[in-house]
Coordinates of C-alpha atoms in Angstrom, one line a residue:
Chain A
M1 CA 0.0 0.0 0.0
G2 CA 1.4 3.4 -1.0
K3 CA 1.8 6.3 1.5
T4 CA 0.6 9.9 1.6
I5 CA 2.9 12.9 2.0
A6 CA 1.9 13.1 5.6
E7 CA 2.6 9.4 6.3
K8 CA 6.0 9.6 4.6
M9 CA 7.1 12.7 6.3
L10 CA 6.2 11.7 9.8
G11 CA 7.6 8.2 9.1
K12 CA 10.9 9.7 8.0
H13 CA 11.1 11.8 11.1
A14 CA 10.1 9.0 13.4
G15 CA 12.6 6.6 11.9
R16 CA 10.1 3.9 10.9
E17 CA 7.2 3.2 8.5
T18 CA 4.0 4.8 9.7
T19 CA 0.3 4.7 8.6
A20 CA -2.5 7.2 9.4
G21 CA -3.9 6.7 12.9
E22 CA -0.6 5.7 14.5
I23 CA 1.1 7.8 17.2
V24 CA 4.8 8.4 16.7
M25 CA 7.6 10.3 18.4
A26 CA 9.3 12.4 15.7
D27 CA 12.4 14.5 15.4
V28 CA 11.5 18.1 14.6
D29 CA 13.6 20.1 12.1
F30 CA 12.6 23.6 13.2
I31 CA 10.6 25.3 16.0
M32 CA 9.1 28.8 15.8
S33 CA 7.6 30.8 18.6
V34 CA 6.0 34.2 18.7
D35 CA 5.7 37.1 21.2
G36 CA 1.9 36.8 21.2
N37 CA 1.7 33.6 23.4
R38 CA 0.6 33.8 27.1
P39 CA 2.5 32.4 28.7
L40 CA 5.5 32.5 26.4
S41 CA 7.0 29.2 25.3
I42 CA 10.3 30.4 26.8
Q43 CA 8.5 30.7 30.2
V44 CA 7.1 27.2 30.0
F45 CA 10.6 26.0 28.9
R46 CA 12.0 27.3 32.2
E47 CA 9.0 25.9 34.2
M48 CA 9.7 22.5 32.7
G49 CA 13.2 22.7 33.9
G50 CA 14.7 23.5 30.5
K51 CA 18.3 24.9 30.7
N52 CA 19.6 24.8 27.1
L53 CA 17.8 24.5 23.8
F54 CA 18.3 21.2 22.1
D55 CA 19.7 23.2 19.1
P56 CA 19.6 27.0 19.1
K57 CA 20.0 27.1 15.3
K58 CA 16.7 25.3 15.0
F59 CA 14.7 27.7 17.2
A60 CA 13.4 31.1 16.1
L61 CA 11.7 33.7 18.2
V62 CA 9.6 36.2 16.2
I63 CA 8.3 39.5 17.5
D64 CA 5.4 40.0 15.2
H65 CA 2.1 40.0 17.2
A66 CA 2.7 43.3 18.9
P67 CA 5.8 44.8 17.1
S68 CA 4.7 48.4 17.9
S69 CA 5.0 47.6 21.7
P70 CA 1.7 49.2 22.5
T71 CA 1.8 49.0 26.4
A72 CA 4.3 48.6 29.1
T73 CA 3.1 45.1 29.8
V74 CA 3.8 44.1 26.2
A75 CA 7.2 45.9 26.3
N76 CA 8.2 43.9 29.3
T77 CA 7.1 40.7 27.6
L78 CA 9.2 41.6 24.5
K79 CA 12.1 42.2 26.8
L80 CA 11.9 38.6 28.0
V81 CA 11.9 37.4 24.4
R82 CA 15.1 39.4 23.7
Q83 CA 16.9 38.3 26.9
F84 CA 16.2 34.6 26.1
A85 CA 17.4 34.9 22.6
H86 CA 20.6 36.6 23.8
E87 CA 21.2 34.0 26.5
Q88 CA 20.5 31.0 24.3
G89 CA 22.0 32.3 21.0
C90 CA 18.9 31.3 19.1
I91 CA 17.5 33.1 16.1
L92 CA 15.6 36.3 16.9
Y93 CA 13.5 38.3 14.4
E94 CA 13.0 41.7 15.9
A95 CA 10.0 43.9 15.8
G96 CA 9.6 45.2 12.3
E97 CA 11.2 42.3 10.5
G98 CA 7.8 40.8 9.7
S99 CA 5.3 38.0 10.3
C100 CA 6.7 34.6 11.3
H101 CA 4.9 32.9 8.4
Q102 CA 6.6 35.1 5.9
L103 CA 10.0 35.1 7.6
L104 CA 10.4 31.3 8.0
P105 CA 10.0 30.6 4.3
E106 CA 11.7 33.8 3.1
R107 CA 14.8 33.3 5.2
G108 CA 15.2 29.6 4.2
H109 CA 14.5 28.1 7.6
V110 CA 11.9 25.6 6.3
L111 CA 12.5 23.4 3.3
P112 CA 10.7 20.6 1.4
G113 CA 10.5 17.4 3.5
D114 CA 11.0 19.2 6.8
L115 CA 8.9 18.7 10.0
V116 CA 8.2 22.0 11.6
I117 CA 6.1 23.3 14.6
G118 CA 5.2 26.8 15.6
T119 CA 3.2 28.4 18.4
D120 CA 0.8 29.9 16.0
S121 CA -2.1 28.1 14.4
H122 CA -1.2 29.3 10.9
T123 CA 2.1 27.5 11.0
C124 CA 0.5 25.2 8.4
T125 CA 1.5 27.9 5.9
Y126 CA 4.8 26.2 5.0
G127 CA 2.9 23.3 3.6
A128 CA 3.0 25.3 0.3
L129 CA 6.8 24.5 0.3
N130 CA 6.2 20.8 0.9
V131 CA 6.9 21.2 4.6
F132 CA 4.9 19.2 7.2
S133 CA 4.2 22.1 9.5
T134 CA 1.6 22.6 12.2
G135 CA 0.5 24.9 15.0
V136 CA 1.0 23.8 18.6
G137 CA 0.6 25.4 22.0
V138 CA 3.5 26.6 24.1
S139 CA 3.8 23.4 26.2
D140 CA 4.3 21.3 23.1
A141 CA 6.8 23.9 21.8
A142 CA 8.7 24.0 25.1
A143 CA 8.9 20.2 25.3
T144 CA 10.4 20.2 21.8
M145 CA 12.8 23.0 22.6
I146 CA 14.2 20.8 25.3
S147 CA 14.1 17.4 23.6
G148 CA 14.1 18.1 19.9
K149 CA 11.1 15.7 19.6
L150 CA 7.4 15.7 19.7
W151 CA 4.6 13.1 19.5
F152 CA 2.3 13.2 16.5
K153 CA -0.8 11.3 15.5
V154 CA -0.2 10.5 11.8
P155 CA -3.2 12.2 10.1
E156 CA -5.4 10.8 7.4
T157 CA -5.3 13.0 4.3
I158 CA -8.1 14.7 2.3
R159 CA -6.8 15.3 -1.3
F160 CA -8.1 18.4 -3.1
V161 CA -7.7 17.9 -6.8
L162 CA -8.0 21.4 -8.3
K163 CA -8.6 21.5 -12.1
G164 CA -8.6 24.5 -14.4
R165 CA -7.1 27.9 -14.1
L166 CA -8.5 30.8 -12.1
P167 CA -10.2 33.4 -14.2
A168 CA -9.0 37.0 -14.2
G169 CA -9.9 38.8 -11.0
V170 CA -10.1 35.5 -9.0
Y171 CA -7.2 34.6 -6.8
A172 CA -5.7 32.0 -4.4
K173 CA -7.7 33.6 -1.6
D174 CA -11.0 33.1 -3.5
L175 CA -10.1 29.5 -4.1
I176 CA -9.3 28.6 -0.5
L177 CA -12.4 30.5 0.8
H178 CA -14.4 28.4 -1.6
L179 CA -12.9 25.2 -0.4
I180 CA -13.5 26.1 3.3
G181 CA -17.1 27.1 2.5
S182 CA -17.5 23.7 0.8
V183 CA -16.0 21.4 3.5
T184 CA -16.9 23.7 6.5
A185 CA -14.8 24.9 9.5
D186 CA -14.3 21.4 10.9
G187 CA -14.4 19.5 7.6
A188 CA -10.8 18.5 7.9
T189 CA -10.3 18.3 11.7
Y190 CA -7.4 16.0 12.7
K191 CA -6.6 15.5 9.0
A192 CA -4.0 16.7 6.6
A193 CA -5.2 18.6 3.5
E194 CA -3.2 17.9 0.3
Y195 CA -3.7 20.3 -2.7
V196 CA -2.8 19.2 -6.2
G197 CA -3.7 20.0 -9.8
E198 CA -3.3 22.5 -12.5
S199 CA -4.8 25.3 -10.5
I200 CA -2.1 25.0 -7.9
S201 CA 0.7 24.6 -10.4
A202 CA -0.4 27.8 -12.1
L203 CA -0.2 29.8 -8.9
S204 CA 2.9 31.7 -7.7
M205 CA 4.5 30.8 -4.4
D206 CA 2.8 33.8 -2.8
G207 CA -0.6 32.4 -3.9
R208 CA 0.2 28.9 -2.7
L209 CA 1.2 30.2 0.7
T210 CA -2.2 31.9 1.0
I211 CA -3.9 28.5 0.4
S212 CA -1.8 26.5 2.8
N213 CA -2.1 29.3 5.4
M214 CA -5.9 28.8 5.7
A215 CA -5.8 24.9 6.0
V216 CA -6.4 25.3 9.7
E217 CA -9.6 27.2 9.0
M218 CA -11.1 23.9 7.9
G219 CA -9.6 22.2 11.0
A220 CA -6.6 20.7 9.2
K221 CA -3.3 19.8 10.8
A222 CA -1.3 20.6 7.7
G223 CA -2.0 22.0 4.2
L224 CA 0.4 20.2 1.9
M225 CA 1.5 20.8 -1.6
E226 CA 4.1 19.1 -3.8
A227 CA 7.4 20.8 -4.6
D228 CA 7.7 21.7 -8.3
E229 CA 10.1 23.7 -10.4
K230 CA 8.5 26.9 -9.1
T231 CA 9.2 25.8 -5.5
L232 CA 12.8 24.9 -6.3
T233 CA 13.4 28.2 -8.2
W234 CA 11.8 30.2 -5.3
L235 CA 14.1 28.4 -2.8
K236 CA 17.3 29.2 -4.7
G237 CA 19.6 31.5 -2.8
R238 CA 17.6 31.0 0.4
T239 CA 19.5 28.0 1.8
N240 CA 22.5 25.8 1.4
R241 CA 20.9 22.9 3.4
P242 CA 20.1 19.8 1.3
F243 CA 16.5 18.8 1.3
E244 CA 14.3 16.0 -0.1
P245 CA 10.8 16.8 -1.5
V246 CA 8.1 14.2 -0.7
V247 CA 5.1 13.2 -2.9
S248 CA 2.2 10.8 -2.2
D249 CA 2.4 7.4 -3.9
P250 CA -0.1 6.8 -6.7
D251 CA -1.7 4.0 -4.6
A252 CA -1.7 6.0 -1.4
R253 CA -4.9 5.8 0.6
F254 CA -6.8 9.2 1.0
V255 CA -9.7 9.4 3.4
N256 CA -11.4 11.6 0.7
V257 CA -10.6 12.9 -2.8
L258 CA -12.5 16.0 -3.7
E259 CA -12.4 17.4 -7.2
Y260 CA -13.1 21.0 -8.1
D261 CA -13.1 22.8 -11.4
V262 CA -12.1 26.4 -10.6
S263 CA -12.2 27.8 -14.1
K264 CA -15.6 29.4 -13.5
L265 CA -15.0 30.5 -9.9
T266 CA -16.0 34.1 -9.0
P267 CA -14.5 36.3 -6.2
Q268 CA -15.6 34.9 -2.8
V269 CA -16.4 36.6 0.5
A270 CA -16.6 35.1 4.0
L271 CA -19.4 36.8 5.9
P272 CA -19.3 37.5 9.7
H273 CA -18.6 35.7 12.0
R274 CA -17.5 32.5 10.4
V275 CA -14.7 31.6 8.0
D276 CA -16.9 29.0 6.4
N277 CA -19.8 31.4 5.8
V278 CA -18.6 31.9 2.2
V279 CA -20.7 33.4 -0.6
P280 CA -19.8 34.6 -4.2
V281 CA -19.1 38.3 -4.1
E282 CA -22.4 38.9 -6.0
E283 CA -24.3 38.0 -2.9
A284 CA -22.4 40.6 -0.7
L285 CA -22.2 43.5 -3.2
G286 CA -23.1 46.9 -1.9
K287 CA -22.7 46.2 1.8
P288 CA -21.2 49.4 3.2
I289 CA -17.8 49.2 4.8
Q290 CA -15.9 51.6 7.1
Q291 CA -12.5 49.8 7.0
A292 CA -10.5 47.8 4.6
N293 CA -7.3 45.9 5.6
I294 CA -4.6 44.5 3.4
V295 CA -2.8 42.6 6.1
A296 CA -1.9 39.3 7.7
C297 CA 0.1 36.2 7.0
T298 CA -2.6 35.2 4.6
N299 CA -2.3 38.0 2.1
S300 CA 0.2 40.8 2.5
R301 CA 3.0 39.5 0.4
L302 CA 4.5 41.3 -2.6
E303 CA 2.0 39.9 -5.1
D304 CA -0.9 40.9 -2.8
L305 CA 0.3 44.5 -2.4
E306 CA 1.0 44.7 -6.1
I307 CA -2.6 43.6 -7.0
A308 CA -4.1 46.0 -4.5
A309 CA -1.9 48.8 -5.9
S310 CA -2.8 48.1 -9.5
I311 CA -6.5 48.7 -8.5
L312 CA -5.8 51.7 -6.2
S313 CA -3.1 53.4 -8.3
G314 CA -4.2 57.0 -9.3
R315 CA -7.4 56.7 -7.3
R316 CA -8.4 57.7 -3.7
V317 CA -10.2 55.3 -1.3
H318 CA -13.8 56.3 -0.4
P319 CA -13.9 59.1 2.1
G320 CA -15.8 56.9 4.6
V321 CA -13.2 54.2 4.5
R322 CA -9.9 53.7 6.4
L323 CA -7.4 51.5 4.4
Y324 CA -4.8 49.8 6.6
V325 CA -1.8 48.1 4.9
V326 CA 0.6 45.9 6.8
P327 CA 3.4 44.3 4.6
A328 CA 4.3 40.7 5.5
S329 CA 8.0 41.5 6.1
R330 CA 10.7 44.1 5.8
P331 CA 12.0 42.7 2.5
V332 CA 8.4 42.7 1.1
Q333 CA 8.0 46.3 2.3
M334 CA 11.4 47.4 0.8
E335 CA 10.6 45.7 -2.5
A336 CA 7.2 47.3 -2.6
L337 CA 8.9 50.6 -1.9
R338 CA 11.3 50.2 -4.8
R339 CA 8.6 49.2 -7.2
G340 CA 6.4 52.2 -6.4
I341 CA 3.7 49.9 -4.9
L342 CA 3.8 51.5 -1.5
Q343 CA 3.7 55.0 -3.0
A344 CA 0.5 54.0 -4.9
L345 CA -1.1 52.6 -1.8
L346 CA -0.2 55.6 0.4
E347 CA -1.2 58.1 -2.3
A348 CA -4.6 56.3 -2.4
G349 CA -5.0 57.0 1.3
G350 CA -3.5 53.8 2.8
I351 CA -2.3 53.8 6.4
L352 CA 0.9 51.8 6.8
G353 CA 1.6 49.5 9.7
V354 CA 4.7 47.8 11.1
P355 CA 5.3 44.5 9.2
G356 CA 3.8 41.7 11.3
C357 CA 0.3 40.8 12.6
G358 CA -1.1 44.3 12.8
A359 CA -4.9 44.7 12.2
C360 CA -5.4 41.0 12.3
S361 CA -4.3 39.9 15.8
G362 CA -6.3 41.8 18.5
G363 CA -3.1 42.1 20.5
S364 CA -1.5 44.2 17.8
H365 CA -3.5 47.4 18.9
F366 CA -3.5 48.5 15.3
G367 CA -6.5 49.0 13.1
V368 CA -9.1 48.3 15.8
A369 CA -12.6 48.9 14.4
A370 CA -15.4 50.8 16.2
D371 CA -18.7 49.4 17.4
G372 CA -20.9 48.6 14.5
D373 CA -18.1 49.0 11.9
H374 CA -18.0 46.6 8.9
V375 CA -14.4 45.6 8.0
I376 CA -13.3 43.9 4.9
T377 CA -9.9 42.2 5.2
T378 CA -7.4 40.0 3.5
A379 CA -6.8 38.2 6.9
N380 CA -7.8 34.6 7.6
R381 CA -10.3 34.9 10.5
N382 CA -13.5 36.8 10.9
F383 CA -14.4 35.6 14.4
R384 CA -16.4 38.0 16.5
G385 CA -13.9 40.1 18.4
R386 CA -11.0 39.1 16.2
V387 CA -9.5 42.6 15.9
A388 CA -10.2 43.5 19.6
N389 CA -13.8 44.6 19.2
P390 CA -16.7 42.1 19.4
E391 CA -19.1 44.8 18.2
A392 CA -17.5 44.9 14.7
F393 CA -18.3 42.8 11.7
I394 CA -15.5 41.2 9.6
Y395 CA -15.6 40.0 6.0
L396 CA -12.8 38.0 4.4
A397 CA -11.8 38.5 0.8
S398 CA -8.8 38.7 -1.7
P399 CA -6.6 41.8 -1.8
A400 CA -8.3 42.8 -5.1
T401 CA -11.8 42.6 -3.6
V402 CA -10.6 44.5 -0.5
A403 CA -9.0 47.2 -2.7
A404 CA -12.1 47.6 -4.9
S405 CA -14.3 47.8 -1.8
A406 CA -12.1 50.4 -0.3
L407 CA -12.6 52.6 -3.4
E408 CA -16.3 52.2 -3.4
G409 CA -17.0 52.3 0.3
K410 CA -19.0 49.1 -0.1
I411 CA -18.3 45.5 -1.0
A412 CA -17.4 45.6 -4.7
D413 CA -16.6 43.3 -7.6
C414 CA -12.9 43.7 -8.3
R415 CA -13.2 42.3 -11.8
K416 CA -14.3 45.6 -13.2
Y417 CA -10.9 47.1 -12.2
V418 CA -8.9 44.1 -13.4
R419 CA -7.8 44.0 -17.0
Chain B
M1 CA -11.1 10.3 38.3
L2 CA -14.6 11.4 39.2
L3 CA -15.7 14.9 38.4
K4 CA -18.9 16.5 39.6
G5 CA -20.6 19.8 38.7
K6 CA -23.2 21.7 36.8
A7 CA -23.4 22.1 33.0
H8 CA -23.0 25.5 31.3
L9 CA -24.1 25.2 27.7
F10 CA -22.4 26.7 24.6
G11 CA -23.0 26.0 20.9
N12 CA -20.9 24.8 18.0
D13 CA -17.6 26.3 16.9
V14 CA -16.7 28.1 20.1
N15 CA -13.4 29.7 19.0
T16 CA -10.4 30.7 21.0
D17 CA -11.2 34.4 20.6
D18 CA -14.6 33.6 22.3
I19 CA -12.8 31.7 25.1
I20 CA -10.3 34.4 25.7
A21 CA -9.9 37.5 23.5
S22 CA -6.3 38.4 22.7
K23 CA -6.8 42.0 23.7
Y24 CA -6.4 41.2 27.4
K25 CA -2.8 40.1 27.1
S26 CA -1.7 43.7 26.6
S27 CA -2.8 44.7 30.1
T28 CA -1.7 41.6 32.1
T29 CA 0.5 38.5 32.1
D30 CA -1.3 37.0 35.1
M31 CA -3.3 34.0 34.0
L32 CA -5.5 34.1 37.0
E33 CA -6.4 37.7 36.2
M34 CA -7.0 36.8 32.6
S35 CA -9.3 34.0 33.6
K36 CA -11.8 36.6 34.8
Y37 CA -12.4 37.4 31.1
L38 CA -13.2 33.8 30.2
M39 CA -15.9 33.9 27.4
G40 CA -15.9 37.7 27.8
N41 CA -16.9 38.4 24.2
V42 CA -19.8 36.1 24.2
D43 CA -21.1 36.0 27.8
P44 CA -19.4 38.6 30.1
D45 CA -21.3 37.3 33.2
F46 CA -20.3 33.7 32.7
V47 CA -17.4 33.6 35.2
R48 CA -19.7 34.9 37.9
R49 CA -22.0 31.9 37.5
I50 CA -19.3 29.2 37.7
A51 CA -19.1 27.1 40.8
P52 CA -15.9 25.1 41.3
G53 CA -16.0 21.8 39.5
D54 CA -18.6 22.9 36.9
F55 CA -18.4 21.9 33.2
I56 CA -18.5 23.7 29.9
V57 CA -20.8 21.7 27.6
A58 CA -20.6 22.5 23.9
G59 CA -21.4 21.2 20.4
S60 CA -18.9 20.4 17.6
N61 CA -15.5 22.0 16.9
F62 CA -14.9 23.5 20.4
G63 CA -11.7 25.6 20.6
C64 CA -11.3 26.2 16.9
G65 CA -9.0 29.1 15.9
S66 CA -5.7 30.1 17.3
S67 CA -3.1 27.9 19.1
R68 CA -3.3 29.9 22.3
E69 CA -2.8 27.7 25.3
T70 CA -4.2 30.6 27.2
A71 CA -7.6 29.2 26.3
P72 CA -7.5 25.8 28.3
R73 CA -5.4 27.5 31.0
V74 CA -8.1 30.1 31.8
I75 CA -10.9 27.5 31.7
K76 CA -9.0 25.5 34.3
L77 CA -8.1 28.6 36.4
A78 CA -11.7 29.8 36.4
G79 CA -12.5 26.6 38.4
L80 CA -14.1 24.5 35.6
S81 CA -13.2 20.8 35.9
A82 CA -13.6 19.7 32.2
V83 CA -15.0 20.6 28.8
L84 CA -17.5 18.2 27.3
A85 CA -18.2 18.6 23.6
K86 CA -19.3 16.6 20.5
G87 CA -15.9 17.5 18.9
F88 CA -12.8 19.5 19.6
A89 CA -10.5 21.5 17.3
R90 CA -7.1 19.7 17.2
I91 CA -4.8 22.2 18.7
F92 CA -7.1 23.0 21.6
F93 CA -7.5 19.3 22.3
R94 CA -3.8 18.8 22.7
N95 CA -3.3 22.0 24.6
A96 CA -6.0 21.1 27.1
I97 CA -4.4 17.7 27.9
N98 CA -1.0 19.5 28.1
V99 CA -2.2 21.8 30.8
G100 CA -4.1 19.0 32.6
L101 CA -7.6 20.0 31.7
P102 CA -9.8 17.0 30.9
V103 CA -11.5 17.2 27.5
V104 CA -14.4 14.8 27.1
E105 CA -15.7 13.9 23.6
C106 CA -19.2 12.7 23.9
D107 CA -22.8 13.2 22.6
T108 CA -23.7 16.4 24.5
G109 CA -27.1 16.6 22.8
G110 CA -29.3 15.6 25.8
I111 CA -27.6 17.9 28.3
E112 CA -29.5 21.0 29.4
E113 CA -28.3 24.2 31.0
G114 CA -27.7 23.6 34.8
D115 CA -28.0 19.8 34.6
G116 CA -25.9 18.1 37.4
L117 CA -23.3 15.9 35.8
E118 CA -20.8 13.3 37.0
V119 CA -17.9 12.5 34.7
D120 CA -16.2 9.3 35.3
L121 CA -13.0 9.4 33.3
S122 CA -11.8 5.9 34.2
A123 CA -15.1 4.3 33.2
G124 CA -15.5 6.6 30.2
L125 CA -19.0 7.7 31.2
V126 CA -20.9 10.9 31.7
R127 CA -23.9 10.5 34.0
N128 CA -26.6 13.2 33.9
L129 CA -27.8 13.2 37.5
T130 CA -30.6 15.6 36.8
R131 CA -32.1 13.4 34.0
G132 CA -30.9 10.0 35.1
T133 CA -29.2 9.3 31.7
E134 CA -25.7 8.4 30.8
V135 CA -23.5 8.7 27.7
K136 CA -20.2 7.0 26.7
V137 CA -17.1 9.0 26.3
A138 CA -14.8 8.6 23.3
P139 CA -11.6 7.1 24.8
L140 CA -8.5 9.3 24.8
P141 CA -5.3 7.9 23.1
A142 CA -3.0 6.2 25.6
V143 CA -0.4 8.9 25.2
M144 CA -2.9 11.6 26.3
L145 CA -4.0 9.5 29.3
E146 CA -0.3 9.2 30.4
L147 CA 0.1 13.0 30.2
L148 CA -3.1 13.7 32.0
R149 CA -2.2 11.3 34.8
D150 CA 1.1 13.2 35.3
G151 CA -1.0 16.4 35.5
G152 CA 0.0 17.7 32.0
L153 CA 3.1 18.1 29.9
S154 CA 5.0 20.5 32.2
E155 CA 4.6 18.1 35.1
H156 CA 5.6 15.2 32.9
F157 CA 8.9 17.0 32.0
K158 CA 9.5 18.1 35.6
K159 CA 9.3 14.5 36.6
H160 CA 11.2 12.9 33.7
G161 CA 13.3 15.7 32.2
T162 CA 12.2 14.7 28.7
F163 CA 9.4 12.6 27.1
H164 CA 8.9 9.4 28.9
L165 CA 5.9 7.8 27.3
Q166 CA 5.3 4.1 27.7
S167 CA 2.6 4.0 25.1
I168 CA 4.8 5.2 22.2
D169 CA 6.9 2.7 20.4
E170 CA 9.9 4.8 19.4
G171 CA 11.1 2.1 17.0
N172 CA 14.8 2.4 18.0

């Protein structure tokens, strides 16, 4: 019997053959932890009796959830993060460097075939690079920081076979929202999602990262893709470490194989307050909005900013709308600066935030909406209270839909602005 | 392990922002202080109605959303003894066991607000003392039982210094 990517990867790291359903102890290649956890993983590490990291080169601390250091309490927490990194000699990404889920792939820390954990639920993002990566709590992270190992239940896999190419004005975000709406918020709980097909091959790495990022919104443990020529090209210059991509065998056993033809897909919107409350944009058109966010580890990469800028360039956002822009990382911000993308966004009225989790995580203290406000965002969650105010209403959409809606002051169809 | 208390009902897809909103972490790092805001966005009076040992009883996909371990920690610190649900989100499920909060997967359909419950973890049964009914609990994997018996993952590491799990065949 053949094996899935998930079975092979966990098997490789456990040092034995594994099949879905088994529980294994596996060697972890990389651990990421963020400033947003309470308690911090480094505090639990101490509580557990941890003295030294099993390997400081395999552990990164990222200050991204509250990079603007909004309160003294937060500032003191960030101080602990910096002290720990200094003492242990581990990797530290300082405030302003960007969101963990952009930094780990961008800086070559996570490579095809790797097993990676992070103390943020969207750690599944690296599945786009053929990495088995999953979100964990601080206790699991701390235990791994000490031992280099963690136990995993080998998940069953749902395979999404995505046929056809996305039409103009329809993007990776629309595709993943459509899939989540179709399988629901717990449709893949305890399982791995595997995305294959022409639709995925045609996407850029930025688009693929958007899709894997949201695997957890259908409950999945990982959102896996195969590594192709695009992946290998994208990785060039980012690492010297050898790696080994993994594919599912032709006779692998999937718990479900779901086929979609995406060639007729339209822009999608997730309505408040559920990520799986997804409708075609036609059903949400005209809903007045007061805030538009191009932010978060889902959709604030260069391609996303570029698409938004192409719609907003030479125009002004609607006077009743605040447009927040938070680039995924400093390199993304710098490249957007060089290409005139930031200029276009700022001239259109955009408000620029510190690279990181601003206007998505409620702990960021950036872009908090008022009571009764309707917010359209490129982020991955529209839970009530997500951006620190339970009286606001959040809609999820692609950067193009958010940009078009910012111009019109209401939810709009981006396709009329896309050539 | 025998747990006894009243049922507090919640629906499907209770997410981690519902359980504990992330805004509170900017003003305090004290988990006990944070536990006063348990379910603050959905039911601000909830914490005042809890008697020690009570249960959260919910539908499917409890704890979906972020990986914040704050969620099971504040449930435990608020005095609740377990969460009963038809289903749990994966990360929450692990986090709960890691902090020593029992998570009980069972058919919660027949339980009403305020029902007196007795949860027998060893027998794998939930008895509804108000209604005189009982439902079976989906058994936890052996590895989770081991961790729960030690009082969570921190306690496990304090005791053993590393992973020491009898139920996992490490294959080497």
